[in-house]
Amino acid sequence: MSNDLATIELNGKEFTLSYSLFNGKDWPIVFIPGLGASKEVYEKAAHYLQASGLMNKLLFLDSPGFGESIAPNDFDYALDAQAELIAKLLKELDLGRCHIVGHSQGGVIGILLAEKFPKVVYSLVDLEGNLYKADGLTSTRVAAAKNYEKEIKAVVEEYSRNQSPGRRAYAQMIGNADPESYYKSAVALKEASAGNDLLKRLDAIKKTLVGRVSYFVGEKTPVPAYNKIWDSEIDVVKIWGGGHFMMIDNPKEFYRKLGQKIKSFEVEVKRN
């Protein structure tokens, strides 16, 4: 992916956010990565979405402190602040209202973005975002570790041997990440989901966005907490052959269904 940089100021601190923007004529789709991941987690998006006939602008970004983005040393990685940084970036790029696609931690950030900055959110697709404190196997391990650097190394080694292509790719990403940034972000993620109310809040966003909310689940994801989403009124899309990193495990199926969902949201808006 190409790499552009934007300097964003928040609470008197300066951040450098790395992003890649693909031009198009329809509503922008913004891709937010999960904990410790970079924008490369979505590296096949442009190919598959454009091949499906979508003409949307595509924005891929690195979260502060990860990939090519830079955060101040004293940044606490609070997810509210990360959502505000993204809102500022969208304004800087003059993108208007956008489809938000957030994976894992990025899904939580997407919820906060829709709550706090509704004027920039056109729809929300949450890719296994952490809805409960028990969600997030990796973040829970690292946030609770007495020696987080040792725990992160253990995660990298374990995922490097995983059968899932997505887990192996993730191992490389977090292996390149700054351990302190990863730990602080894991703690912030657990704090954001500690109230166990994110599913309820997602449902409220669905009403605000007139139904333009969807939650994607990988068929191979072994997290019982995600089962609660099936009992809700949220639209759920299952990606067969995919795990938590469904966009890597089965990109063709994932982007086909994502493209269909984006098109359906835009049809509904045109009707209204």
PDB file of C-alpha atoms in Angstrom, residues 16-127:
ATOM      1  CA  THR A  16       1.364  11.416  12.894  1.00  0.00           C
ATOM      2  CA  LEU A  17      -1.210   9.171  11.253  1.00  0.00           C
ATOM      3  CA  SER A  18      -0.285   6.991   8.291  1.00  0.00           C
ATOM      4  CA  TYR A  19      -2.959   6.288   5.698  1.00  0.00           C
ATOM      5  CA  SER A  20      -3.584   5.143   2.139  1.00  0.00           C
ATOM      6  CA  LEU A  21      -6.436   6.649   0.113  1.00  0.00           C
ATOM      7  CA  PHE A  22      -7.826   5.087  -3.062  1.00  0.00           C
ATOM      8  CA  ASN A  23      -9.945   7.444  -5.130  1.00  0.00           C
ATOM      9  CA  GLY A  24     -13.536   6.652  -6.064  1.00  0.00           C
ATOM     10  CA  LYS A  25     -16.834   8.404  -6.691  1.00  0.00           C
ATOM     11  CA  ASP A  26     -19.077   6.832  -4.053  1.00  0.00           C
ATOM     12  CA  TRP A  27     -19.241   7.122  -0.251  1.00  0.00           C
ATOM     13  CA  PRO A  28     -15.800   6.500   1.331  1.00  0.00           C
ATOM     14  CA  ILE A  29     -15.166   3.225   3.142  1.00  0.00           C
ATOM     15  CA  VAL A  30     -12.822   3.629   6.128  1.00  0.00           C
ATOM     16  CA  PHE A  31     -10.959   0.530   7.342  1.00  0.00           C
ATOM     17  CA  ILE A  32      -9.819   0.514  10.992  1.00  0.00           C
ATOM     18  CA  PRO A  33      -7.420  -2.297  12.033  1.00  0.00           C
ATOM     19  CA  GLY A  34      -7.494  -4.186  15.304  1.00  0.00           C
ATOM     20  CA  LEU A  35      -5.108  -4.182  18.251  1.00  0.00           C
ATOM     21  CA  GLY A  36      -1.494  -4.148  17.090  1.00  0.00           C
ATOM     22  CA  ALA A  37      -2.383  -4.667  13.436  1.00  0.00           C
ATOM     23  CA  SER A  38      -1.511  -2.337  10.570  1.00  0.00           C
ATOM     24  CA  LYS A  39      -3.507  -1.233   7.545  1.00  0.00           C
ATOM     25  CA  GLU A  40      -1.914  -4.117   5.612  1.00  0.00           C
ATOM     26  CA  VAL A  41      -4.448  -6.415   7.257  1.00  0.00           C
ATOM     27  CA  TYR A  42      -6.815  -5.084   4.570  1.00  0.00           C
ATOM     28  CA  GLU A  43      -4.280  -5.240   1.736  1.00  0.00           C
ATOM     29  CA  LYS A  44      -6.599  -7.236  -0.569  1.00  0.00           C
ATOM     30  CA  ALA A  45      -9.586  -4.935  -0.133  1.00  0.00           C
ATOM     31  CA  ALA A  46      -9.023  -2.706  -3.159  1.00  0.00           C
ATOM     32  CA  HIS A  47      -8.580  -5.669  -5.497  1.00  0.00           C
ATOM     33  CA  TYR A  48     -11.683  -7.568  -4.437  1.00  0.00           C
ATOM     34  CA  LEU A  49     -14.011  -4.608  -3.891  1.00  0.00           C
ATOM     35  CA  GLN A  50     -13.158  -2.896  -7.159  1.00  0.00           C
ATOM     36  CA  ALA A  51     -13.453  -6.213  -8.979  1.00  0.00           C
ATOM     37  CA  SER A  52     -16.990  -6.508  -7.580  1.00  0.00           C
ATOM     38  CA  GLY A  53     -17.923  -3.198  -9.159  1.00  0.00           C
ATOM     39  CA  LEU A  54     -17.746  -0.960  -6.095  1.00  0.00           C
ATOM     40  CA  MET A  55     -16.616   2.575  -6.974  1.00  0.00           C
ATOM     41  CA  ASN A  56     -16.186   3.869  -3.424  1.00  0.00           C
ATOM     42  CA  LYS A  57     -13.219   5.770  -2.105  1.00  0.00           C
ATOM     43  CA  LEU A  58     -11.178   3.512   0.207  1.00  0.00           C
ATOM     44  CA  LEU A  59      -9.243   4.787   3.226  1.00  0.00           C
ATOM     45  CA  PHE A  60      -6.848   2.508   5.109  1.00  0.00           C
ATOM     46  CA  LEU A  61      -5.111   3.783   8.234  1.00  0.00           C
ATOM     47  CA  ASP A  62      -2.650   2.739  10.899  1.00  0.00           C
ATOM     48  CA  SER A  63      -3.795   3.289  14.475  1.00  0.00           C
ATOM     49  CA  PRO A  64      -1.614   5.657  16.551  1.00  0.00           C
ATOM     50  CA  GLY A  65       1.577   3.951  17.639  1.00  0.00           C
ATOM     51  CA  PHE A  66       1.287   1.097  15.123  1.00  0.00           C
ATOM     52  CA  GLY A  67       2.345   0.526  11.539  1.00  0.00           C
ATOM     53  CA  GLU A  68       3.730   3.831  10.267  1.00  0.00           C
ATOM     54  CA  SER A  69       1.675   6.005  12.656  1.00  0.00           C
ATOM     55  CA  ILE A  70       3.419   7.764  15.533  1.00  0.00           C
ATOM     56  CA  ALA A  71       1.976   8.583  18.953  1.00  0.00           C
ATOM     57  CA  PRO A  72       3.525  10.666  21.775  1.00  0.00           C
ATOM     58  CA  ASN A  73       5.367   8.636  24.420  1.00  0.00           C
ATOM     59  CA  ASP A  74       2.863   9.660  27.112  1.00  0.00           C
ATOM     60  CA  PHE A  75      -0.245   8.709  25.094  1.00  0.00           C
ATOM     61  CA  ASP A  76      -2.512   6.383  27.102  1.00  0.00           C
ATOM     62  CA  TYR A  77      -4.164   4.817  23.986  1.00  0.00           C
ATOM     63  CA  ALA A  78      -7.697   5.434  25.294  1.00  0.00           C
ATOM     64  CA  LEU A  79     -10.119   4.324  22.587  1.00  0.00           C
ATOM     65  CA  ASP A  80     -12.160   7.529  22.890  1.00  0.00           C
ATOM     66  CA  ALA A  81      -9.043   9.467  21.920  1.00  0.00           C
ATOM     67  CA  GLN A  82      -8.317   7.087  19.043  1.00  0.00           C
ATOM     68  CA  ALA A  83     -11.852   7.613  17.729  1.00  0.00           C
ATOM     69  CA  GLU A  84     -11.417  11.382  17.928  1.00  0.00           C
ATOM     70  CA  LEU A  85      -8.123  11.181  16.033  1.00  0.00           C
ATOM     71  CA  ILE A  86      -9.849   9.290  13.222  1.00  0.00           C
ATOM     72  CA  ALA A  87     -12.669  11.834  13.153  1.00  0.00           C
ATOM     73  CA  LYS A  88     -10.086  14.603  12.822  1.00  0.00           C
ATOM     74  CA  LEU A  89      -8.320  12.724  10.018  1.00  0.00           C
ATOM     75  CA  LEU A  90     -11.601  12.293   8.115  1.00  0.00           C
ATOM     76  CA  LYS A  91     -12.235  16.025   8.443  1.00  0.00           C
ATOM     77  CA  GLU A  92      -8.667  16.798   7.345  1.00  0.00           C
ATOM     78  CA  LEU A  93      -9.194  14.680   4.216  1.00  0.00           C
ATOM     79  CA  ASP A  94     -12.646  16.234   3.648  1.00  0.00           C
ATOM     80  CA  LEU A  95     -14.309  12.830   3.251  1.00  0.00           C
ATOM     81  CA  GLY A  96     -17.714  13.694   4.690  1.00  0.00           C
ATOM     82  CA  ARG A  97     -19.836  10.792   5.950  1.00  0.00           C
ATOM     83  CA  CYS A  98     -18.249   7.371   5.566  1.00  0.00           C
ATOM     84  CA  HIS A  99     -18.891   3.667   5.795  1.00  0.00           C
ATOM     85  CA  ILE A 100     -16.850   2.553   8.838  1.00  0.00           C
ATOM     86  CA  VAL A 101     -15.367  -0.955   8.847  1.00  0.00           C
ATOM     87  CA  GLY A 102     -13.622  -1.815  12.113  1.00  0.00           C
ATOM     88  CA  HIS A 103     -11.957  -5.072  13.078  1.00  0.00           C
ATOM     89  CA  SER A 104     -11.689  -6.302  16.685  1.00  0.00           C
ATOM     90  CA  GLN A 105     -10.479  -3.250  18.656  1.00  0.00           C
ATOM     91  CA  GLY A 106     -11.263  -1.259  15.515  1.00  0.00           C
ATOM     92  CA  GLY A 107     -14.882  -2.371  15.882  1.00  0.00           C
ATOM     93  CA  VAL A 108     -15.022  -0.808  19.347  1.00  0.00           C
ATOM     94  CA  ILE A 109     -13.466   2.370  17.968  1.00  0.00           C
ATOM     95  CA  GLY A 110     -16.128   2.303  15.255  1.00  0.00           C
ATOM     96  CA  ILE A 111     -18.854   2.211  17.929  1.00  0.00           C
ATOM     97  CA  LEU A 112     -17.282   5.183  19.727  1.00  0.00           C
ATOM     98  CA  LEU A 113     -16.927   7.039  16.444  1.00  0.00           C
ATOM     99  CA  ALA A 114     -20.623   6.534  15.665  1.00  0.00           C
ATOM    100  CA  GLU A 115     -21.637   7.646  19.153  1.00  0.00           C
ATOM    101  CA  LYS A 116     -19.426  10.706  19.471  1.00  0.00           C
ATOM    102  CA  PHE A 117     -19.091  11.832  15.854  1.00  0.00           C
ATOM    103  CA  PRO A 118     -22.319  10.741  14.110  1.00  0.00           C
ATOM    104  CA  LYS A 119     -21.888  13.293  11.323  1.00  0.00           C
ATOM    105  CA  VAL A 120     -18.948  11.327   9.894  1.00  0.00           C
ATOM    106  CA  VAL A 121     -20.561   7.863  10.107  1.00  0.00           C
ATOM    107  CA  TYR A 122     -22.799   6.691   7.270  1.00  0.00           C
ATOM    108  CA  SER A 123     -22.849   3.009   8.246  1.00  0.00           C
ATOM    109  CA  LEU A 124     -20.954   0.687  10.573  1.00  0.00           C
ATOM    110  CA  VAL A 125     -19.656  -2.810   9.831  1.00  0.00           C
ATOM    111  CA  ASP A 126     -18.172  -4.333  12.990  1.00  0.00           C
ATOM    112  CA  LEU A 127     -15.813  -7.262  12.376  1.00  0.00           C
TER     113      LEU A 127
END
